[in-house]
mmCIF file of C-alpha atoms and ligand atoms in Angstrom:
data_model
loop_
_atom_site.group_PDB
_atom_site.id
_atom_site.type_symbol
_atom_site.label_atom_id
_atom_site.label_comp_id
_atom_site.label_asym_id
_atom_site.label_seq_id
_atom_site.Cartn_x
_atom_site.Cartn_y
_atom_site.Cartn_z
ATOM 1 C CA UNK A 188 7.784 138.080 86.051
ATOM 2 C CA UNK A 189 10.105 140.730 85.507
ATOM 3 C CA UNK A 190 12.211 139.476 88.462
ATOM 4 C CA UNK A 191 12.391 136.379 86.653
ATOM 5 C CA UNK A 192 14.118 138.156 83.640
ATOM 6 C CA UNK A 193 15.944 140.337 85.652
ATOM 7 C CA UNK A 194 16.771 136.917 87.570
ATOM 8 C CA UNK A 195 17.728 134.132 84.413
ATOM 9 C CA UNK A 196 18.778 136.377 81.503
ATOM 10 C CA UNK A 197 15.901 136.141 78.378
ATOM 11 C CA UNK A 198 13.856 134.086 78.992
ATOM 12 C CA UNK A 199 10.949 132.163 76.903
ATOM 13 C CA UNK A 200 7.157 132.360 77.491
ATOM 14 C CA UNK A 201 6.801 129.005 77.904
ATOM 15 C CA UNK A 202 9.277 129.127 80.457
ATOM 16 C CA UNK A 203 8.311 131.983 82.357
ATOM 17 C CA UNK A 204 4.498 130.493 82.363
ATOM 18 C CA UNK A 205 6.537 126.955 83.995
ATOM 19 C CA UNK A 206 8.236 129.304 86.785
ATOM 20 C CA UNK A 207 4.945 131.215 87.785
ATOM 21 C CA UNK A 208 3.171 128.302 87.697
ATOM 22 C CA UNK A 209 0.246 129.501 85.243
ATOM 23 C CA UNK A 210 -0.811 128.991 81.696
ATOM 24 C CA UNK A 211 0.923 130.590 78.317
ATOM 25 C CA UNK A 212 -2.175 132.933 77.838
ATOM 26 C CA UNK A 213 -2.104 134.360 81.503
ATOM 27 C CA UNK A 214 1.397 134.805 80.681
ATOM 28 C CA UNK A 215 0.928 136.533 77.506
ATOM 29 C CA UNK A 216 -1.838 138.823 79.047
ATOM 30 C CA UNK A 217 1.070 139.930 81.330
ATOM 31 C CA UNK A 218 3.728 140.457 78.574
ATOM 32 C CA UNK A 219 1.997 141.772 75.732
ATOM 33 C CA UNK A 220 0.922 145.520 77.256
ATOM 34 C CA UNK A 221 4.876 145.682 78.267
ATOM 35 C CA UNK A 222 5.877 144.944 74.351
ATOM 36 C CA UNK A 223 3.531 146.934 73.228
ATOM 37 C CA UNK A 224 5.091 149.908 75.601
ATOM 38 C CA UNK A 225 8.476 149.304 74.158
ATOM 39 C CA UNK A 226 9.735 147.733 77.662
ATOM 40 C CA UNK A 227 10.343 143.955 76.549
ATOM 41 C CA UNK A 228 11.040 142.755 73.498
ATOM 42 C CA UNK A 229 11.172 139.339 71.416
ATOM 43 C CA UNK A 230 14.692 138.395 70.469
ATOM 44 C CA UNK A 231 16.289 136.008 68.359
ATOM 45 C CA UNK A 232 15.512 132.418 69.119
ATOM 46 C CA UNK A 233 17.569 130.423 71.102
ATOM 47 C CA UNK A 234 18.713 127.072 68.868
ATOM 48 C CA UNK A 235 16.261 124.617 69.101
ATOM 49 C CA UNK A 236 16.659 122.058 71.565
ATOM 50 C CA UNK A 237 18.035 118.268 70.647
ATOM 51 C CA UNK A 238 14.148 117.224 70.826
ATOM 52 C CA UNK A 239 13.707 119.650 68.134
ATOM 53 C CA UNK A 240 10.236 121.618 68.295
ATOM 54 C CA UNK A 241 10.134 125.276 67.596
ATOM 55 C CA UNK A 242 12.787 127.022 68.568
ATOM 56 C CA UNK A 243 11.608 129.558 71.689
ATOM 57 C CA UNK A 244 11.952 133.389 71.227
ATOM 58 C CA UNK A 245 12.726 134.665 74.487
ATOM 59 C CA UNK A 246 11.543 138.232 76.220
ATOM 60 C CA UNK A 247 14.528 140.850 77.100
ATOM 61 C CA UNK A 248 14.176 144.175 78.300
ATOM 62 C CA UNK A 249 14.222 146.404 75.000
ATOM 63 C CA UNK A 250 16.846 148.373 73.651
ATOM 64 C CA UNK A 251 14.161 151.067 73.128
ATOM 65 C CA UNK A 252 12.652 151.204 76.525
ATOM 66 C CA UNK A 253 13.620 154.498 78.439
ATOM 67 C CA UNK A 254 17.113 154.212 79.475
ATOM 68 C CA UNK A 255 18.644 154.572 82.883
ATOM 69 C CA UNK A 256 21.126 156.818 84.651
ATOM 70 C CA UNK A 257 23.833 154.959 86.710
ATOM 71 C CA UNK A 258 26.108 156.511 88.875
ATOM 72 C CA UNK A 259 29.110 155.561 90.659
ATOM 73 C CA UNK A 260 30.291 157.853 93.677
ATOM 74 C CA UNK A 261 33.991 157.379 94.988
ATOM 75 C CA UNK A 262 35.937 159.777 97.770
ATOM 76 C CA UNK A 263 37.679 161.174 95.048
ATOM 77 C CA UNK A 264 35.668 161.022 91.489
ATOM 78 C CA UNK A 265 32.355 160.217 90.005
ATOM 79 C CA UNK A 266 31.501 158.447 87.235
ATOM 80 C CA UNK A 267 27.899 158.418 85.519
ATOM 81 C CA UNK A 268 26.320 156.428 82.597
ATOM 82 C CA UNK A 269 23.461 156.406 81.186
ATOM 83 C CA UNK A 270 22.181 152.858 79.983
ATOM 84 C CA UNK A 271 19.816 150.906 78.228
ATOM 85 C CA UNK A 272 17.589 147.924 79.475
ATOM 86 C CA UNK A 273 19.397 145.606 77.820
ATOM 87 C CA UNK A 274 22.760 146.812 79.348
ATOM 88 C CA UNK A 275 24.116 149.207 76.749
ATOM 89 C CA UNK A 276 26.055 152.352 77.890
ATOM 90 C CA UNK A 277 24.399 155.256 75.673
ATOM 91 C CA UNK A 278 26.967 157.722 77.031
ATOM 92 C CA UNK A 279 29.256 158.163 80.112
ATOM 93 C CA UNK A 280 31.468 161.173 81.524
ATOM 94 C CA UNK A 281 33.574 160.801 85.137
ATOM 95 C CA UNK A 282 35.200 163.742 86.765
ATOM 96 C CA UNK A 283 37.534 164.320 89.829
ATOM 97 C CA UNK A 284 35.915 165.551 92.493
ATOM 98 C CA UNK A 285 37.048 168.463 94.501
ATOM 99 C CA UNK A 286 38.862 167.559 98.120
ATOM 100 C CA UNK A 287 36.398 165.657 100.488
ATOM 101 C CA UNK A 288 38.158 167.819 103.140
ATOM 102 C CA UNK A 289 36.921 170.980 101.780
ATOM 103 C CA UNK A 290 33.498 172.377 101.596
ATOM 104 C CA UNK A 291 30.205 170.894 100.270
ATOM 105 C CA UNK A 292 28.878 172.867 97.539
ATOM 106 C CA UNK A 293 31.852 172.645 95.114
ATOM 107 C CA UNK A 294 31.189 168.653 95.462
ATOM 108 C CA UNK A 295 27.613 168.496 94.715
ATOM 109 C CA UNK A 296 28.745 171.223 91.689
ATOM 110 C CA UNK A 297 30.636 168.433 90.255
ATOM 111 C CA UNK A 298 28.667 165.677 90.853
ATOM 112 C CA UNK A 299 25.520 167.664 88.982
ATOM 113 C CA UNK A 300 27.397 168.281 86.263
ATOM 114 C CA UNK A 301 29.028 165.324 85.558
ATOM 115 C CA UNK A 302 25.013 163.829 85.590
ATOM 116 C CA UNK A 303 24.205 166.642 83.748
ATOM 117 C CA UNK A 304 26.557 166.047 81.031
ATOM 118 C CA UNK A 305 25.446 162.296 80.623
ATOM 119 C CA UNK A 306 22.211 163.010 80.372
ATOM 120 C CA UNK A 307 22.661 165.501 77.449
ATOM 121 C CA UNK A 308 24.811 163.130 75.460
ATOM 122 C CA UNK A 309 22.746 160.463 75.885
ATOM 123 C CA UNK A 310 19.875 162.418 74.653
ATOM 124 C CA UNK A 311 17.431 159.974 75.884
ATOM 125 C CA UNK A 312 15.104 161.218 79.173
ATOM 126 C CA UNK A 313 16.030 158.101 81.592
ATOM 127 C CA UNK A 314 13.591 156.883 83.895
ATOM 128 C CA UNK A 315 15.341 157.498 87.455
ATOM 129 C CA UNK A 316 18.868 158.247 88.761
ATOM 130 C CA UNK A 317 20.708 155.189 91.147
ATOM 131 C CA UNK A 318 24.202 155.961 92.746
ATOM 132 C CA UNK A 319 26.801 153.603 94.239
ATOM 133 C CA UNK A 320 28.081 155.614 96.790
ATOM 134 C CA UNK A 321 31.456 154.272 98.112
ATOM 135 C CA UNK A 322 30.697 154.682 102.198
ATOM 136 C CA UNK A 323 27.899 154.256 104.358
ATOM 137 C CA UNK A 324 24.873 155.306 103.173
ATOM 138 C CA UNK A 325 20.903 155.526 105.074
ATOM 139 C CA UNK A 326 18.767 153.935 102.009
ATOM 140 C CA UNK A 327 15.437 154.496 103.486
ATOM 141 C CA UNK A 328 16.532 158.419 103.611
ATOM 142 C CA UNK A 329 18.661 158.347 100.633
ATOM 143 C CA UNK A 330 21.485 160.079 102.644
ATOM 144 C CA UNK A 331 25.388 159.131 103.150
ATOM 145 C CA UNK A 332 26.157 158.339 106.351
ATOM 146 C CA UNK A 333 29.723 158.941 106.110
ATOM 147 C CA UNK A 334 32.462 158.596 103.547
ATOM 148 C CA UNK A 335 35.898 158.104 105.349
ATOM 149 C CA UNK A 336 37.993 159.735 102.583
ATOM 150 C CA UNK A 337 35.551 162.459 102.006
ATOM 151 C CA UNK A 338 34.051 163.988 105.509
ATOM 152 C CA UNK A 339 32.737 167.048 103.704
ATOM 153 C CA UNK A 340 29.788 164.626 102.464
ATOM 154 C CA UNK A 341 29.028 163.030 106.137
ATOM 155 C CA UNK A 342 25.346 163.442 106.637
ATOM 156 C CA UNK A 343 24.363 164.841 103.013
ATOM 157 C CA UNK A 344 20.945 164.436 101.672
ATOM 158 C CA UNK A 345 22.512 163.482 98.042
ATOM 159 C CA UNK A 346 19.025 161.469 97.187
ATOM 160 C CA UNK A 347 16.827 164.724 97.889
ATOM 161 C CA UNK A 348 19.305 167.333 96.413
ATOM 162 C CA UNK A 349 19.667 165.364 92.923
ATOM 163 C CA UNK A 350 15.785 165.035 92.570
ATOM 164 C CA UNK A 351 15.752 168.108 93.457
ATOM 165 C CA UNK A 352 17.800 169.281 90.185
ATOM 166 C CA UNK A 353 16.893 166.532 87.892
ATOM 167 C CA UNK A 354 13.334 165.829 88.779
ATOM 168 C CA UNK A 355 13.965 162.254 88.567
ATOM 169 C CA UNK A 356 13.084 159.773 91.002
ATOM 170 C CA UNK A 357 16.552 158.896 92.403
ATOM 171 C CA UNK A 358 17.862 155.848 94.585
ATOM 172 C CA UNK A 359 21.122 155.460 96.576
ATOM 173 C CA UNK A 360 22.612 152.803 97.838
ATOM 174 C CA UNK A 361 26.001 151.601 99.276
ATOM 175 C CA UNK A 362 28.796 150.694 96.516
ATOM 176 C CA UNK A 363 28.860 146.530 96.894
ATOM 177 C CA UNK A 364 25.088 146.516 96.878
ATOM 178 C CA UNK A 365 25.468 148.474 93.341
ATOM 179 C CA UNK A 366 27.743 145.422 92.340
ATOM 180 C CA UNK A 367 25.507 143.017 93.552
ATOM 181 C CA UNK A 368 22.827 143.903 91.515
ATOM 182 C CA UNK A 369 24.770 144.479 88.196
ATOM 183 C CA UNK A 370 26.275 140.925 88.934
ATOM 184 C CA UNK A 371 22.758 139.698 88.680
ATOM 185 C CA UNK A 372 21.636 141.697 86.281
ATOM 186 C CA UNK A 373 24.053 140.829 83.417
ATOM 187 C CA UNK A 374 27.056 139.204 85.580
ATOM 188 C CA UNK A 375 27.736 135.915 87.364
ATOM 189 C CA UNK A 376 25.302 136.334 90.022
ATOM 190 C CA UNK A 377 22.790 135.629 87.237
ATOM 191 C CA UNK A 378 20.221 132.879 88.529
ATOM 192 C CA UNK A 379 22.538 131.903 92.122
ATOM 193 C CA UNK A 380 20.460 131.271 94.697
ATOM 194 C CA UNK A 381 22.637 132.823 97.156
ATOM 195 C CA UNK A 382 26.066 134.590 97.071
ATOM 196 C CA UNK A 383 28.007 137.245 98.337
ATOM 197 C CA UNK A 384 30.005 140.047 96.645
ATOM 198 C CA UNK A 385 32.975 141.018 97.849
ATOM 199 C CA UNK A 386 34.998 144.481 96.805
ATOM 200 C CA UNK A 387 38.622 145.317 97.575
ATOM 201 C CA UNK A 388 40.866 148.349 96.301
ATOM 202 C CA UNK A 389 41.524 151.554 98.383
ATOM 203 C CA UNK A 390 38.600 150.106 101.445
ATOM 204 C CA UNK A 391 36.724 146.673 101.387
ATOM 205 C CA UNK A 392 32.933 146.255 101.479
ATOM 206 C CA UNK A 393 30.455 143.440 100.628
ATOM 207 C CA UNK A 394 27.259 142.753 99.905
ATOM 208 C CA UNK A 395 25.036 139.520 101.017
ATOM 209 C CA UNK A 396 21.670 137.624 98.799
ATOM 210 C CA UNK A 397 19.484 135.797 100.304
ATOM 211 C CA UNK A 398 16.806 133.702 100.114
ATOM 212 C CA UNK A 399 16.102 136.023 96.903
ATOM 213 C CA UNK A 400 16.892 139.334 97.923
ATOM 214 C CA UNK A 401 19.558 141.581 98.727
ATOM 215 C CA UNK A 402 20.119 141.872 102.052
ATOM 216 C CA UNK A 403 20.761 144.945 103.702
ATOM 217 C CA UNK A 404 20.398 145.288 107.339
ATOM 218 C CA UNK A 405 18.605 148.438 108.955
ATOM 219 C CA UNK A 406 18.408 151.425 107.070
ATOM 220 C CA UNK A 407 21.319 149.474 104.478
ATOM 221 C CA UNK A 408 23.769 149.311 107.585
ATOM 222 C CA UNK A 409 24.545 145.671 106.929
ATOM 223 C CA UNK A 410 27.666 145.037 104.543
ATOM 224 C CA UNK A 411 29.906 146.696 106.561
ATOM 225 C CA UNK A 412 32.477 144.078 105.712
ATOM 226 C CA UNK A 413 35.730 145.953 105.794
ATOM 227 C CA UNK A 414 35.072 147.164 109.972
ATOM 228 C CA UNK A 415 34.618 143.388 111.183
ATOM 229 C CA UNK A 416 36.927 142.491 113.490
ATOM 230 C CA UNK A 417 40.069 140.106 112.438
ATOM 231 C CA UNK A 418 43.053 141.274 114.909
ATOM 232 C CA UNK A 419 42.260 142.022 118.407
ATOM 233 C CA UNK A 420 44.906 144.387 119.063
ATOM 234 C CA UNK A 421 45.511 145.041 115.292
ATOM 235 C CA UNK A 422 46.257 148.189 113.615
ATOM 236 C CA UNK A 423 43.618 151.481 113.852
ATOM 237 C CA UNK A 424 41.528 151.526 111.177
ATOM 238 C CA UNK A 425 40.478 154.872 109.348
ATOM 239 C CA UNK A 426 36.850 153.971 110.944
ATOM 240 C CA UNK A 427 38.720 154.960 114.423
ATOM 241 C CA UNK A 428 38.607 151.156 115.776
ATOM 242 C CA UNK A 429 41.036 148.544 115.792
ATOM 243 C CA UNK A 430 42.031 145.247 113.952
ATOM 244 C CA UNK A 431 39.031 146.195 110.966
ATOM 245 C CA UNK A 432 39.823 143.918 108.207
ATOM 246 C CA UNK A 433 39.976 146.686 106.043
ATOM 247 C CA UNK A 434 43.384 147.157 107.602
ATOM 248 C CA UNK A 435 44.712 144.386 106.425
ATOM 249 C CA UNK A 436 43.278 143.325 102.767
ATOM 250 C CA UNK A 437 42.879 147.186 101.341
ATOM 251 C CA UNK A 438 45.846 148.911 99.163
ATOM 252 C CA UNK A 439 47.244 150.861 101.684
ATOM 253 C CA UNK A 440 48.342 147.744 103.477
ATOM 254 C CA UNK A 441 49.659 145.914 100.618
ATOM 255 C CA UNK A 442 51.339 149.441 99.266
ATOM 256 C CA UNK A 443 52.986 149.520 103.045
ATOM 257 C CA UNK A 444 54.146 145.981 103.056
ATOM 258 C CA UNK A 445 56.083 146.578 99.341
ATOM 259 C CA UNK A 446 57.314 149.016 100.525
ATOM 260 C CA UNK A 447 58.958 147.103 103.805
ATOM 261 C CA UNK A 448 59.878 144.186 101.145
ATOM 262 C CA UNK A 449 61.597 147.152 98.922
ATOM 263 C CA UNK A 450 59.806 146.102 95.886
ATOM 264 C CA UNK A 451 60.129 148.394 92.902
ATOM 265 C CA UNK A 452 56.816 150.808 92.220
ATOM 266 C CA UNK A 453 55.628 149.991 96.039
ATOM 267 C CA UNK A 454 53.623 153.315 95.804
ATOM 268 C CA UNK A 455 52.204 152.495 93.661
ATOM 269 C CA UNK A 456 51.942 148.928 93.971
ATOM 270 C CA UNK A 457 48.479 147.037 93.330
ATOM 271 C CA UNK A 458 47.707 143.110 92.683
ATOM 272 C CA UNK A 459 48.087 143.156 88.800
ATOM 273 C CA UNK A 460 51.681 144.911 89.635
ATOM 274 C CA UNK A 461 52.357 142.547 92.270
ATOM 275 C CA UNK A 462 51.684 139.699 90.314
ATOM 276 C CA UNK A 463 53.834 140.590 87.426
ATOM 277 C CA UNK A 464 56.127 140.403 89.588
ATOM 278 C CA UNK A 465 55.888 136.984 90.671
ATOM 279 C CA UNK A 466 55.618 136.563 87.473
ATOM 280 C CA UNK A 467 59.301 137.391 86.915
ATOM 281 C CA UNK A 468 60.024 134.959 89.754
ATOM 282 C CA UNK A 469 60.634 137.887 92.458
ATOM 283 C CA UNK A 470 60.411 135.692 95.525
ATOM 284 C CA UNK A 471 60.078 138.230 97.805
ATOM 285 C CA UNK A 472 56.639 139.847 95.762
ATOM 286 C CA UNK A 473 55.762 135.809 95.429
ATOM 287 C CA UNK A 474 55.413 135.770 99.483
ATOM 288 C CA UNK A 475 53.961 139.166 99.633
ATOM 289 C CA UNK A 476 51.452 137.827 96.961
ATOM 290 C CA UNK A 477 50.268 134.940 98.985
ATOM 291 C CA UNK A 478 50.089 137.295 102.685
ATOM 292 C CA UNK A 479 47.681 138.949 100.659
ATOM 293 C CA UNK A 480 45.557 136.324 99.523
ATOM 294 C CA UNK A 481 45.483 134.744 102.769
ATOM 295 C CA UNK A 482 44.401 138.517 104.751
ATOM 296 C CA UNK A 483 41.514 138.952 102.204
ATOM 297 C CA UNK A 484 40.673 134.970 102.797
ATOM 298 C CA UNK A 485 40.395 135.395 106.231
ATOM 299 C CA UNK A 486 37.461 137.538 105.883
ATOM 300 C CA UNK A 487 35.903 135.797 103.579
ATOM 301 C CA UNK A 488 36.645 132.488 105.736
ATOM 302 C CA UNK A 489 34.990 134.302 108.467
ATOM 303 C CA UNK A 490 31.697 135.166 106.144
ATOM 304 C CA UNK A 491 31.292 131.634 105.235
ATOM 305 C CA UNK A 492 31.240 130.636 108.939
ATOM 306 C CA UNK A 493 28.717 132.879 109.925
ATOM 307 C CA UNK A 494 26.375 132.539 106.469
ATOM 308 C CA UNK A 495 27.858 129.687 104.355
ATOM 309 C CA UNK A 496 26.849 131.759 100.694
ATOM 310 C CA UNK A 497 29.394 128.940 99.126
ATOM 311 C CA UNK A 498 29.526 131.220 96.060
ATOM 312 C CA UNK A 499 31.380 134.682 96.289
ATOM 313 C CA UNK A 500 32.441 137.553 93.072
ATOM 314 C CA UNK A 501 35.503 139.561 93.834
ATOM 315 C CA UNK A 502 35.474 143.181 92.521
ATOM 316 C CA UNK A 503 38.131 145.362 92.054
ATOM 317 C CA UNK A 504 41.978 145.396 92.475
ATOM 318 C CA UNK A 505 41.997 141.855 93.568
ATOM 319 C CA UNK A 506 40.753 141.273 89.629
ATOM 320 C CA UNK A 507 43.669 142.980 88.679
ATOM 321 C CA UNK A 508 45.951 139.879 90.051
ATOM 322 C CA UNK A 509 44.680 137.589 86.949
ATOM 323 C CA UNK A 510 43.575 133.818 88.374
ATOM 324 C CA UNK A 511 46.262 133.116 90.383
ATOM 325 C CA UNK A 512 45.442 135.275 93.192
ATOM 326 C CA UNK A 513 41.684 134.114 93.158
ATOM 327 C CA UNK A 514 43.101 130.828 93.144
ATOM 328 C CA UNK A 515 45.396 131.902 95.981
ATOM 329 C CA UNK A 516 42.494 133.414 98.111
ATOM 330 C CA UNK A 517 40.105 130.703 97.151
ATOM 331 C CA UNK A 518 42.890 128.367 98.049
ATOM 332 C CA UNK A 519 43.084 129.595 101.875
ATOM 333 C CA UNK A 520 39.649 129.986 102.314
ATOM 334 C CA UNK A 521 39.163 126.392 101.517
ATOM 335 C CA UNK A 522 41.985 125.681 104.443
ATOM 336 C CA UNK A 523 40.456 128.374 106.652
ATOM 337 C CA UNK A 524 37.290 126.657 106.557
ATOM 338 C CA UNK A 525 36.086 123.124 107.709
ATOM 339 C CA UNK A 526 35.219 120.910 105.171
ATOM 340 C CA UNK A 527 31.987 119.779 105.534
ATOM 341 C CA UNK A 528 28.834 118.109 103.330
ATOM 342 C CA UNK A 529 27.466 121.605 101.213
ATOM 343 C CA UNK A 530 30.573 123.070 101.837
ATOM 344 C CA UNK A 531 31.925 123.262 98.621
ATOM 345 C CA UNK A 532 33.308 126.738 98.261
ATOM 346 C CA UNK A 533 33.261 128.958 94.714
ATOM 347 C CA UNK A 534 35.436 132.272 94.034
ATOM 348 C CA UNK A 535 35.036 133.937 90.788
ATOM 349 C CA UNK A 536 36.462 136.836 89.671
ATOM 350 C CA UNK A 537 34.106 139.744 88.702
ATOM 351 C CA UNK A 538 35.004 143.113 87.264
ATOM 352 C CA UNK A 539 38.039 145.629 87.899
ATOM 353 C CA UNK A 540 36.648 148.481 86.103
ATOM 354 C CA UNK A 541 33.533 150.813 87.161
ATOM 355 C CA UNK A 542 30.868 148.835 84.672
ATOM 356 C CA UNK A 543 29.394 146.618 86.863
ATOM 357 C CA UNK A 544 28.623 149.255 89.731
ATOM 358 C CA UNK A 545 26.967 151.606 87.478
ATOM 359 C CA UNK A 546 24.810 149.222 86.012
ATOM 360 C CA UNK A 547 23.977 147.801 89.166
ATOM 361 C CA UNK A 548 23.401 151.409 90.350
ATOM 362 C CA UNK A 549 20.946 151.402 87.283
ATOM 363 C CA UNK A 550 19.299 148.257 87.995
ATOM 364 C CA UNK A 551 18.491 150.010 91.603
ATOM 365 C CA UNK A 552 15.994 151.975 90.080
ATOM 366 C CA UNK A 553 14.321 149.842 87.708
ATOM 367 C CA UNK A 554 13.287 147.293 91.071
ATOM 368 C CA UNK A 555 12.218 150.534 92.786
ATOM 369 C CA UNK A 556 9.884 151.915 89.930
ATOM 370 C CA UNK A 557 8.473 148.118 89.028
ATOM 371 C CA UNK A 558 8.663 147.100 92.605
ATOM 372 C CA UNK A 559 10.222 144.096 91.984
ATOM 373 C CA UNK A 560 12.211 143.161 94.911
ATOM 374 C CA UNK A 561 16.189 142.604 93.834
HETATM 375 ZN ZN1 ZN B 161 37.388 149.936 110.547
#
C-alpha cells in the first residue's frame, strides 16, 4: 500500500482498497495505525468528480513524519538535504570536496560535515541517510566501486563509515538510480509502467524500471550506460576502453568540439550556452547543436533496441538546452529506430539542478526501512 502512494501520488481509500483488491475496512485497518503514528496523513479533497458524490480525501505521507537525509555525492562536491515525506527540503548545505587525487580522510572529513551540518539545521532526527554517489557503486556492500574523477574513493566503505558516525541506517546507491526514484517519487516517472532515466553533464549514466522495480543488475552493476560501446575504434574513454558513449554525449566532448568550431565561451560551453547561441542564428553552434543531439540519441536509440522502455527523463545539462534539444534528440531517436506497432517513443525533460537526486537518494531509504520494493 505504501508502494501504491509512493507509486500514484495521494491517493484515496477507496482507491487504494480498488488496487489491492480488498474491502475499505481492511484498508482502513492498514492505514489508520500509520495516521495515528504521524506517517500518512488526510489531505484536502480532491474536487468531486462530474458524477458528484463526496469528494475523496486522499492519504500522503505527512509533513510531520520523521524526515529524511538525502545526499548527493559528485567527484568534486557534495550536496545533502534533509527532507520531509511529502518532499519538502527542511535544510540543505553542499561543499567542495577536497581533490579525488589526494588522500582519503580529508574527503570523508568533508563529506561528514557537510551531513553533519544538515542535520543540525534541520533539527529534526531523520530516519536513515541515502547517497547518490556519482560512479560505480556495490549496493549490497554499500561501497563505491570506483569514481573516475575521484580515485582516492575507489573501494571505500562510505555506507559502513557514515553509520558508523551518524548511527543511522544508511543506503547507497549509484547517481541515476537516485534520479529514478525521485522521478517516481514526486517527478514524471510517477505511475509509468516502465521507463528509463537517462543523465548527461560531465559523464553519462542511466537507470532502467521494470516490470515494477528498479532494475539494477548484480550487486547495482547494471546502468552502466555511459561505457556501452557506440564507436569501434572510437576515442579512449576515461574508463580505459574505447568508443564508450560517454565519449561522445558528455561535456568534455561537446566543450572540445566548440572549441574546434571556435565558438565563443567553448570552455566553458554547455547545452543552455550552446543553444543561445543558435538562438542568435550562429550556424556553426546550430550544427554543433544537432551533432549533439544525435550522439546522445544514439545511445538512447540503442537502449530502446535492446529494452523498448518507450518512455525516457533526461537529467542534467541536456535540460539546460530548453525543448529544442529534447526535441532534437527525441527527433533522431525516432529516425534511429524502426517504427513499429508499440513503438511510439516519449522524451521528457527532467531536472538540471541536484533536487531530484537527493530526494531520490531519500526515497532509497524509506523502501529499505518499509521494505517496499521501488
Ligand atoms: Zn568508458
Amino acid at each position: 500500500m505504501i508502494q501504491a502512494l509512493f507509486d500514484l501520488g495521494p491517493t484515496s481509500r477507496v482507491e487504494l482498497a480498488r488496487l489491492a483488491g480488498v474491502n475499505r475496512t481492511t484498508i482502513s485497518g492498514i492505514v489508520q495505525p500509520l495516521i495515528d503514528d504521524a506517517f500518512l496523513v488526510e489531505i484536502d479533497p480532491l474536487p468531486a468528480s462530474a458524477g458528484g458524490g463526496k469528494p475523496a480525501r486522499p492519504l500522503w505521507f505527512s509533513p510531520e513524519a520523521r524526515p529524511i537525509c538525502g545526499v548527493l555525492l559528485m567527484p568534486d562536491a557534495v550536496h545533502a538535504c534533509v527532507v520531509t515525506l511529502d518532499g519538502r527540503i527542511l535544510a540543505e548545505h553542499r561543499m567542495e570536496l577536497p581533490s579525488g587525487r589526494g588522500p582519503v580522510e580529508p574527503i570523508v572529513d568533508v563529506i561528514a560535515s557537510c551531513v553533519d551540518r544538515t542535520l543540525k539545521d534541520a533539527t529534526r532526527l531523520p530516519l536513515g541517510i541515502g547517497i547518490a554517489v556519482g560512479g560505480m557503486v556495490d549496493t549490497d556492500r554499500g561501497t563505491i566501486v570506483t569514481i573516475n574523477l575521484a580515485p582516492a574513493l575507489d573501494e571505500f566503505p562510505l555506507g559502513t563509515s557514515l553509520r558508523d558516525r551518524f548511527d543511522l541506517p544508511v543506503r547507497v546507491d549509484h547517481h541515476p538510480r537516485a534520479l529514478l526514484v525521485g522521478d517516481r517519487w514526486f517527478g514524471k516517472g510517477r505511475g509509468m509502467p516502465q521507463f528509463a532515466v537517462v543523465y548527461t553533464g560531465e559523464v553519462l549514466g542511466g537507470a532502467l524500471f521494470f516490470d515494477g522495480h528498479l532494475f539494477r543488475g548484480a550487486a547495482g552493476a547494471g546502468g552502466e550506460l555511459g561505457h556501452t560501446f557506440v564507436q569501434i575504434d572510437g576515442e579512449i574513454c576515461r574508463c580505459g576502453r574505447r568508443g564508450c558513449w560517454d565519449t561522445i554525449a558528455t561535456l568534455g566532448w561537446l566543450r572540445r568540439e566548440a572549441g574546434r568550431a571556435k565558438l565563443p565561451g567553448a570552455r566553458h560551453m554547455d547545452s543552455g550556452r550552446l543553444a543561445a547561441l543558435v538562438e542568435r542564428g550562429d550556424a556553426a553552434a546550430a550544427h554543433l547543436f544537432d551533432r549533439y543531439a544525435h550522439n546522445i540519441a544514439i545511445g538512447i536509440a540503442n537502449l530502446q533496441q535492446t529494452l523498448a522502455p518507450n518512455y525516457y527523463i533526461l537529467h542534467g545539462d541536456v535540460v539546460l538546452g530548453g525543448p529544442p534539444l529534447i526535441e532534437a534528440i527525441a527527433g533522431h531517436v525516432r529516425n534511429l529506430v524502426p517504427s513499429r506497432p508499440g513503438g511510439d517513443i516519449e522524451i521528457v525533460a527532467g531536472d538540471a539542478t541536484d533536487r531530484a537526486a537527493l530526494l531520490g537518494a531519500a526515497g532509497l531509504v524509506l523502501s529499505d526501512l518499509l521494505q517496499f520494493p521501488i
